[in-house]
Amino acid sequence: MVDLETSTEKRILEAARKIFIQKGFSGGRMQDIANEAGINKALLHYYYRNKETLFEVILSDSLRNMLPRVSEIFDGEGSLQDKIRAFVNAYLSFMIEDPSLPLFILNTLHSQSNRSISSKFQEIVGQLPYGKFRDEITAAVNKGVIRPIDPIQLILNTLSLCLFPFLAKPAFLMVSHLSEASYKQMLLKRKADVADFIIDALRPE
Amino acid sequence: MVDLETSTEKRILEAARKIFIQKGFSGGRMQDIANEAGINKALLHYYYRNKETLFEVILSDSLRNMLPRVSEIFDGEGSLQDKIRAFVNAYLSFMIEDPSLPLFILNTLHSQSNRSISSKFQEIVGQLPYGKFRDEITAAVNKGVIRPIDPIQLILNTLSLCLFPFLAKPAFLMVSHLSEASYKQMLLKRKADVADFIIDALRPE
DNA sequence: GTCTATATATGGATAGAC
DNA sequence: GTCTATCCATATATAGAC
């Protein structure tokens, strides 16, 4: 069992990630992070200058994780419908691995719109080939393989259907009285359901 | 111009609401609230015992606002399609008035799952006639007026499409470089688009 | 009811021993 | 690299005058 306890630096990151995602920037205490990592507060400052630095490292990582390799999906062959199905599948699979990420990121963007965070977000999200998406949707509409729809609204709808259940997870669990396990089960089922829903909505008249 | 400046108590609530929605519980400072209300810190404690009390008042109000009178919509006559259209319309209109509410509430539920907040949330949200929704969807499926769909997924899809744009507003603005005005314009257009999208998705084969 | 002044607690950050 | 002890700024909360 060599190296099962990873380096202190790594453990700090994992602890900070957990705490910040749970409680946000101002809600997360350095003491909480130190406890979670099983080390002393002072060590946090040894490895990372201050709370803000630590937070930004976590956020950058999260943002980079949030950006899945969706470009490939839209680069490949196949109908728009196939690509939508592949996208929904990939996106939901990814989020199921890390369910608190979306709320953490939206939340940060909402409350800290002043910092360098905005530019980091734009830098990362700017790599997504939105233009490509839009063009492909427009082309499909013109060819009549899907019904007419504003490309922006379709993209927004797809993201809504993929992300909302994760954002609303706590509320959903409270209302539905589902267990964690059943919730995960529902999300897995949702992969197919969401793709069907979108594709059905796009059927030409 | 009599009474344009409402009572201090009311002004405090408005100020607290603004600050808490903007910065959350731990991020919002009592001093910020006092400044925003144009009064002294001590007065906050005079009217509300402490920060936590003040926060809970705000949250309760918000939760009650979040719950529109949707029951009536589903009590009335008309097809399921008509009701969905009415629901989406009412829900989006309401949210456009108060765009930060959804994120505030989800966020609070996420980070404070311990407090009395959970029970308050359940109490309020428990009044929604979910059973009625479910039954009506199931009936429509059986009659063949809509294609087969899991009622839970349809409800979740509808809420996703209505709420997500508000949750993701900051991210959306950053990516799209839209102005506040264009954003609001897009949301207004979305009322019809979302209803169309759902109803199209439900067309029988 | 509203203010100023102050007590008290908390949390981020640093100094310095080991 | 890791700890203990401590400093200092900030934030909540209270006391007491007006």
GROMACS .gro file of C-alpha atoms in nm, chain A:
model
  205
    1MET     CA    1   0.000   0.000   0.000
    2VAL     CA    2   0.265   0.247  -0.097
    3ASP     CA    3   0.162   0.607  -0.153
    4LEU     CA    4  -0.204   0.552  -0.080
    5GLU     CA    5  -0.185   0.879   0.106
    6THR     CA    6  -0.090   1.113  -0.171
    7SER     CA    7   0.130   1.417  -0.130
    8THR     CA    8   0.020   1.690   0.105
    9GLU     CA    9  -0.011   1.935  -0.178
   10LYS     CA   10  -0.252   1.707  -0.359
   11ARG     CA   11  -0.451   1.632  -0.046
   12ILE     CA   12  -0.497   2.003   0.013
   13LEU     CA   13  -0.637   2.048  -0.334
   14GLU     CA   14  -0.884   1.765  -0.288
   15ALA     CA   15  -0.993   1.899   0.049
   16ALA     CA   16  -1.028   2.253  -0.079
   17ARG     CA   17  -1.224   2.131  -0.375
   18LYS     CA   18  -1.467   1.948  -0.154
   19ILE     CA   19  -1.513   2.237   0.088
   20PHE     CA   20  -1.541   2.512  -0.173
   21ILE     CA   21  -1.786   2.316  -0.384
   22GLN     CA   22  -1.994   2.252  -0.076
   23LYS     CA   23  -1.988   2.598   0.078
   24GLY     CA   24  -1.863   2.840  -0.183
   25PHE     CA   25  -1.576   3.085  -0.146
   26SER     CA   26  -1.686   3.292   0.152
   27GLY     CA   27  -1.863   3.003   0.321
   28GLY     CA   28  -1.566   2.770   0.307
   29ARG     CA   29  -1.327   2.812   0.600
   30MET     CA   30  -0.955   2.757   0.582
   31GLN     CA   31  -0.993   2.562   0.903
   32ASP     CA   32  -1.247   2.331   0.734
   33ILE     CA   33  -1.004   2.267   0.453
   34ALA     CA   34  -0.718   2.197   0.691
   35ASN     CA   35  -0.933   1.955   0.889
   36GLU     CA   36  -1.052   1.782   0.575
   37ALA     CA   37  -0.693   1.742   0.457
   38GLY     CA   38  -0.581   1.631   0.800
   39ILE     CA   39  -0.317   1.899   0.830
   40ASN     CA   40  -0.263   2.238   0.988
   41LYS     CA   41  -0.395   2.571   0.873
   42ALA     CA   42  -0.049   2.716   0.837
   43LEU     CA   43   0.038   2.455   0.577
   44LEU     CA   44  -0.233   2.586   0.351
   45HIS     CA   45  -0.053   2.916   0.337
   46TYR     CA   46   0.277   2.741   0.286
   47TYR     CA   47   0.156   2.573  -0.033
   48TYR     CA   48  -0.082   2.841  -0.154
   49ARG     CA   49  -0.026   3.202  -0.067
   50ASN     CA   50  -0.379   3.270   0.050
   51LYS     CA   51  -0.741   3.166   0.031
   52GLU     CA   52  -0.803   3.341  -0.297
   53THR     CA   53  -0.513   3.170  -0.472
   54LEU     CA   54  -0.631   2.835  -0.349
   55PHE     CA   55  -0.982   2.904  -0.472
   56GLU     CA   56  -0.866   3.008  -0.815
   57VAL     CA   57  -0.668   2.690  -0.860
   58ILE     CA   58  -0.977   2.486  -0.776
   59LEU     CA   59  -1.195   2.690  -1.008
   60SER     CA   60  -0.957   2.667  -1.302
   61ASP     CA   61  -0.941   2.291  -1.268
   62SER     CA   62  -1.317   2.270  -1.245
   63LEU     CA   63  -1.367   2.488  -1.549
   64ARG     CA   64  -1.128   2.277  -1.751
   65ASN     CA   65  -1.317   1.966  -1.642
   66MET     CA   66  -1.648   2.129  -1.727
   67LEU     CA   67  -1.534   2.161  -2.084
   68PRO     CA   68  -1.558   1.809  -2.215
   69ARG     CA   69  -1.412   1.714  -2.549
   70VAL     CA   70  -1.735   1.785  -2.730
   71SER     CA   71  -1.559   1.930  -3.029
   72GLU     CA   72  -1.478   1.582  -3.160
   73ILE     CA   73  -1.842   1.486  -3.147
   74PHE     CA   74  -1.935   1.763  -3.383
   75ASP     CA   75  -1.633   1.710  -3.603
   76GLY     CA   76  -1.731   1.354  -3.689
   77GLU     CA   77  -1.967   1.215  -3.950
   78GLY     CA   78  -2.334   1.134  -3.895
   79SER     CA   79  -2.666   1.314  -3.885
   80LEU     CA   80  -2.738   1.605  -3.653
   81GLN     CA   81  -2.963   1.371  -3.459
   82ASP     CA   82  -2.678   1.127  -3.405
   83LYS     CA   83  -2.455   1.405  -3.285
   84ILE     CA   84  -2.715   1.536  -3.043
   85ARG     CA   85  -2.755   1.188  -2.902
   86ALA     CA   86  -2.380   1.150  -2.865
   87PHE     CA   87  -2.348   1.491  -2.707
   88VAL     CA   88  -2.622   1.434  -2.450
   89ASN     CA   89  -2.476   1.097  -2.367
   90ALA     CA   90  -2.124   1.228  -2.319
   91TYR     CA   91  -2.234   1.532  -2.124
   92LEU     CA   92  -2.458   1.347  -1.883
   93SER     CA   93  -2.200   1.073  -1.828
   94PHE     CA   94  -1.946   1.336  -1.741
   95MET     CA   95  -2.174   1.521  -1.502
   96ILE     CA   96  -2.281   1.207  -1.325
   97GLU     CA   97  -1.917   1.168  -1.225
   98ASP     CA   98  -1.908   1.516  -1.076
   99PRO     CA   99  -2.260   1.628  -0.991
  100SER     CA  100  -2.182   1.939  -0.787
  101LEU     CA  101  -1.967   2.102  -1.049
  102PRO     CA  102  -2.232   2.294  -1.246
  103LEU     CA  103  -2.381   2.469  -0.944
  104PHE     CA  104  -2.037   2.552  -0.811
  105ILE     CA  105  -1.934   2.719  -1.133
  106LEU     CA  106  -2.256   2.909  -1.198
  107ASN     CA  107  -2.258   3.019  -0.842
  108THR     CA  108  -1.905   3.149  -0.860
  109LEU     CA  109  -1.971   3.335  -1.181
  110HIS     CA  110  -2.276   3.492  -1.025
  111SER     CA  111  -2.124   3.625  -0.706
  112GLN     CA  112  -1.773   3.708  -0.819
  113SER     CA  113  -1.834   3.877  -1.150
  114ASN     CA  114  -1.560   4.126  -1.071
  115ARG     CA  115  -1.246   3.913  -1.044
  116SER     CA  116  -1.010   3.766  -1.298
  117ILE     CA  117  -1.245   3.473  -1.289
  118SER     CA  118  -1.458   3.610  -1.568
  119SER     CA  119  -1.171   3.626  -1.812
  120LYS     CA  120  -1.056   3.276  -1.721
  121PHE     CA  121  -1.407   3.152  -1.784
  122GLN     CA  122  -1.426   3.324  -2.119
  123GLU     CA  123  -1.086   3.195  -2.220
  124ILE     CA  124  -1.189   2.835  -2.156
  125VAL     CA  125  -1.545   2.849  -2.279
  126GLY     CA  126  -1.439   3.047  -2.582
  127GLN     CA  127  -1.273   2.734  -2.719
  128LEU     CA  128  -1.609   2.570  -2.771
  129PRO     CA  129  -1.703   2.567  -3.142
  130TYR     CA  130  -2.036   2.747  -3.107
  131GLY     CA  131  -2.020   2.877  -3.461
  132LYS     CA  132  -1.992   2.523  -3.589
  133PHE     CA  133  -2.296   2.415  -3.387
  134ARG     CA  134  -2.500   2.704  -3.516
  135ASP     CA  135  -2.405   2.644  -3.878
  136GLU     CA  136  -2.483   2.276  -3.861
  137ILE     CA  137  -2.827   2.345  -3.712
  138THR     CA  138  -2.903   2.607  -3.972
  139ALA     CA  139  -2.797   2.370  -4.249
  140ALA     CA  140  -3.022   2.096  -4.113
  141VAL     CA  141  -3.316   2.336  -4.102
  142ASN     CA  142  -3.253   2.444  -4.461
  143LYS     CA  143  -3.231   2.085  -4.578
  144GLY     CA  144  -3.562   2.019  -4.401
  145VAL     CA  145  -3.431   1.731  -4.190
  146ILE     CA  146  -3.542   1.915  -3.876
  147ARG     CA  147  -3.821   2.165  -3.825
  148PRO     CA  148  -3.731   2.535  -3.824
  149ILE     CA  149  -3.580   2.648  -3.491
  150ASP     CA  150  -3.358   2.929  -3.370
  151PRO     CA  151  -3.014   2.765  -3.327
  152ILE     CA  152  -2.946   2.959  -3.007
  153GLN     CA  153  -3.266   2.832  -2.851
  154LEU     CA  154  -3.186   2.474  -2.948
  155ILE     CA  155  -2.841   2.494  -2.792
  156LEU     CA  156  -2.986   2.654  -2.481
  157ASN     CA  157  -3.258   2.388  -2.462
  158THR     CA  158  -3.005   2.109  -2.489
  159LEU     CA  159  -2.787   2.252  -2.215
  160SER     CA  160  -3.093   2.314  -1.997
  161LEU     CA  161  -3.209   1.955  -2.024
  162CYS     CA  162  -2.861   1.822  -1.951
  163LEU     CA  163  -2.759   2.049  -1.667
  164PHE     CA  164  -3.069   2.144  -1.475
  165PRO     CA  165  -3.114   1.816  -1.288
  166PHE     CA  166  -2.767   1.861  -1.140
  167LEU     CA  167  -2.827   2.222  -1.046
  168ALA     CA  168  -3.155   2.134  -0.881
  169LYS     CA  169  -3.036   1.812  -0.725
  170PRO     CA  170  -3.090   1.914  -0.361
  171ALA     CA  171  -3.433   2.056  -0.434
  172PHE     CA  172  -3.524   1.754  -0.641
  173LEU     CA  173  -3.421   1.510  -0.370
  174MET     CA  174  -3.621   1.700  -0.109
  175VAL     CA  175  -3.934   1.704  -0.319
  176SER     CA  176  -3.917   1.353  -0.459
  177HIS     CA  177  -3.788   1.181  -0.145
  178LEU     CA  178  -3.569   0.973  -0.376
  179SER     CA  179  -3.252   0.812  -0.245
  180GLU     CA  180  -2.912   0.900  -0.384
  181ALA     CA  181  -2.910   0.568  -0.565
  182SER     CA  182  -3.251   0.617  -0.727
  183TYR     CA  183  -3.150   0.966  -0.825
  184LYS     CA  184  -2.844   0.836  -1.004
  185GLN     CA  185  -3.059   0.569  -1.165
  186MET     CA  186  -3.298   0.834  -1.291
  187LEU     CA  187  -3.008   1.030  -1.441
  188LEU     CA  188  -2.882   0.726  -1.625
  189LYS     CA  189  -3.227   0.664  -1.771
  190ARG     CA  190  -3.237   1.030  -1.860
  191LYS     CA  191  -2.953   0.996  -2.109
  192ALA     CA  192  -3.182   0.825  -2.356
  193ASP     CA  193  -3.494   1.017  -2.257
  194VAL     CA  194  -3.345   1.360  -2.310
  195ALA     CA  195  -3.203   1.270  -2.649
  196ASP     CA  196  -3.541   1.127  -2.752
  197PHE     CA  197  -3.717   1.437  -2.628
  198ILE     CA  198  -3.498   1.673  -2.827
  199ILE     CA  199  -3.504   1.465  -3.142
  200ASP     CA  200  -3.880   1.428  -3.123
  201ALA     CA  201  -3.918   1.801  -3.082
  202LEU     CA  202  -3.718   1.850  -3.401
  203ARG     CA  203  -3.923   1.621  -3.626
  204PRO     CA  204  -4.044   1.813  -3.930
  205GLU     CA  205  -4.421   1.858  -3.944
   0.00000   0.00000   0.00000
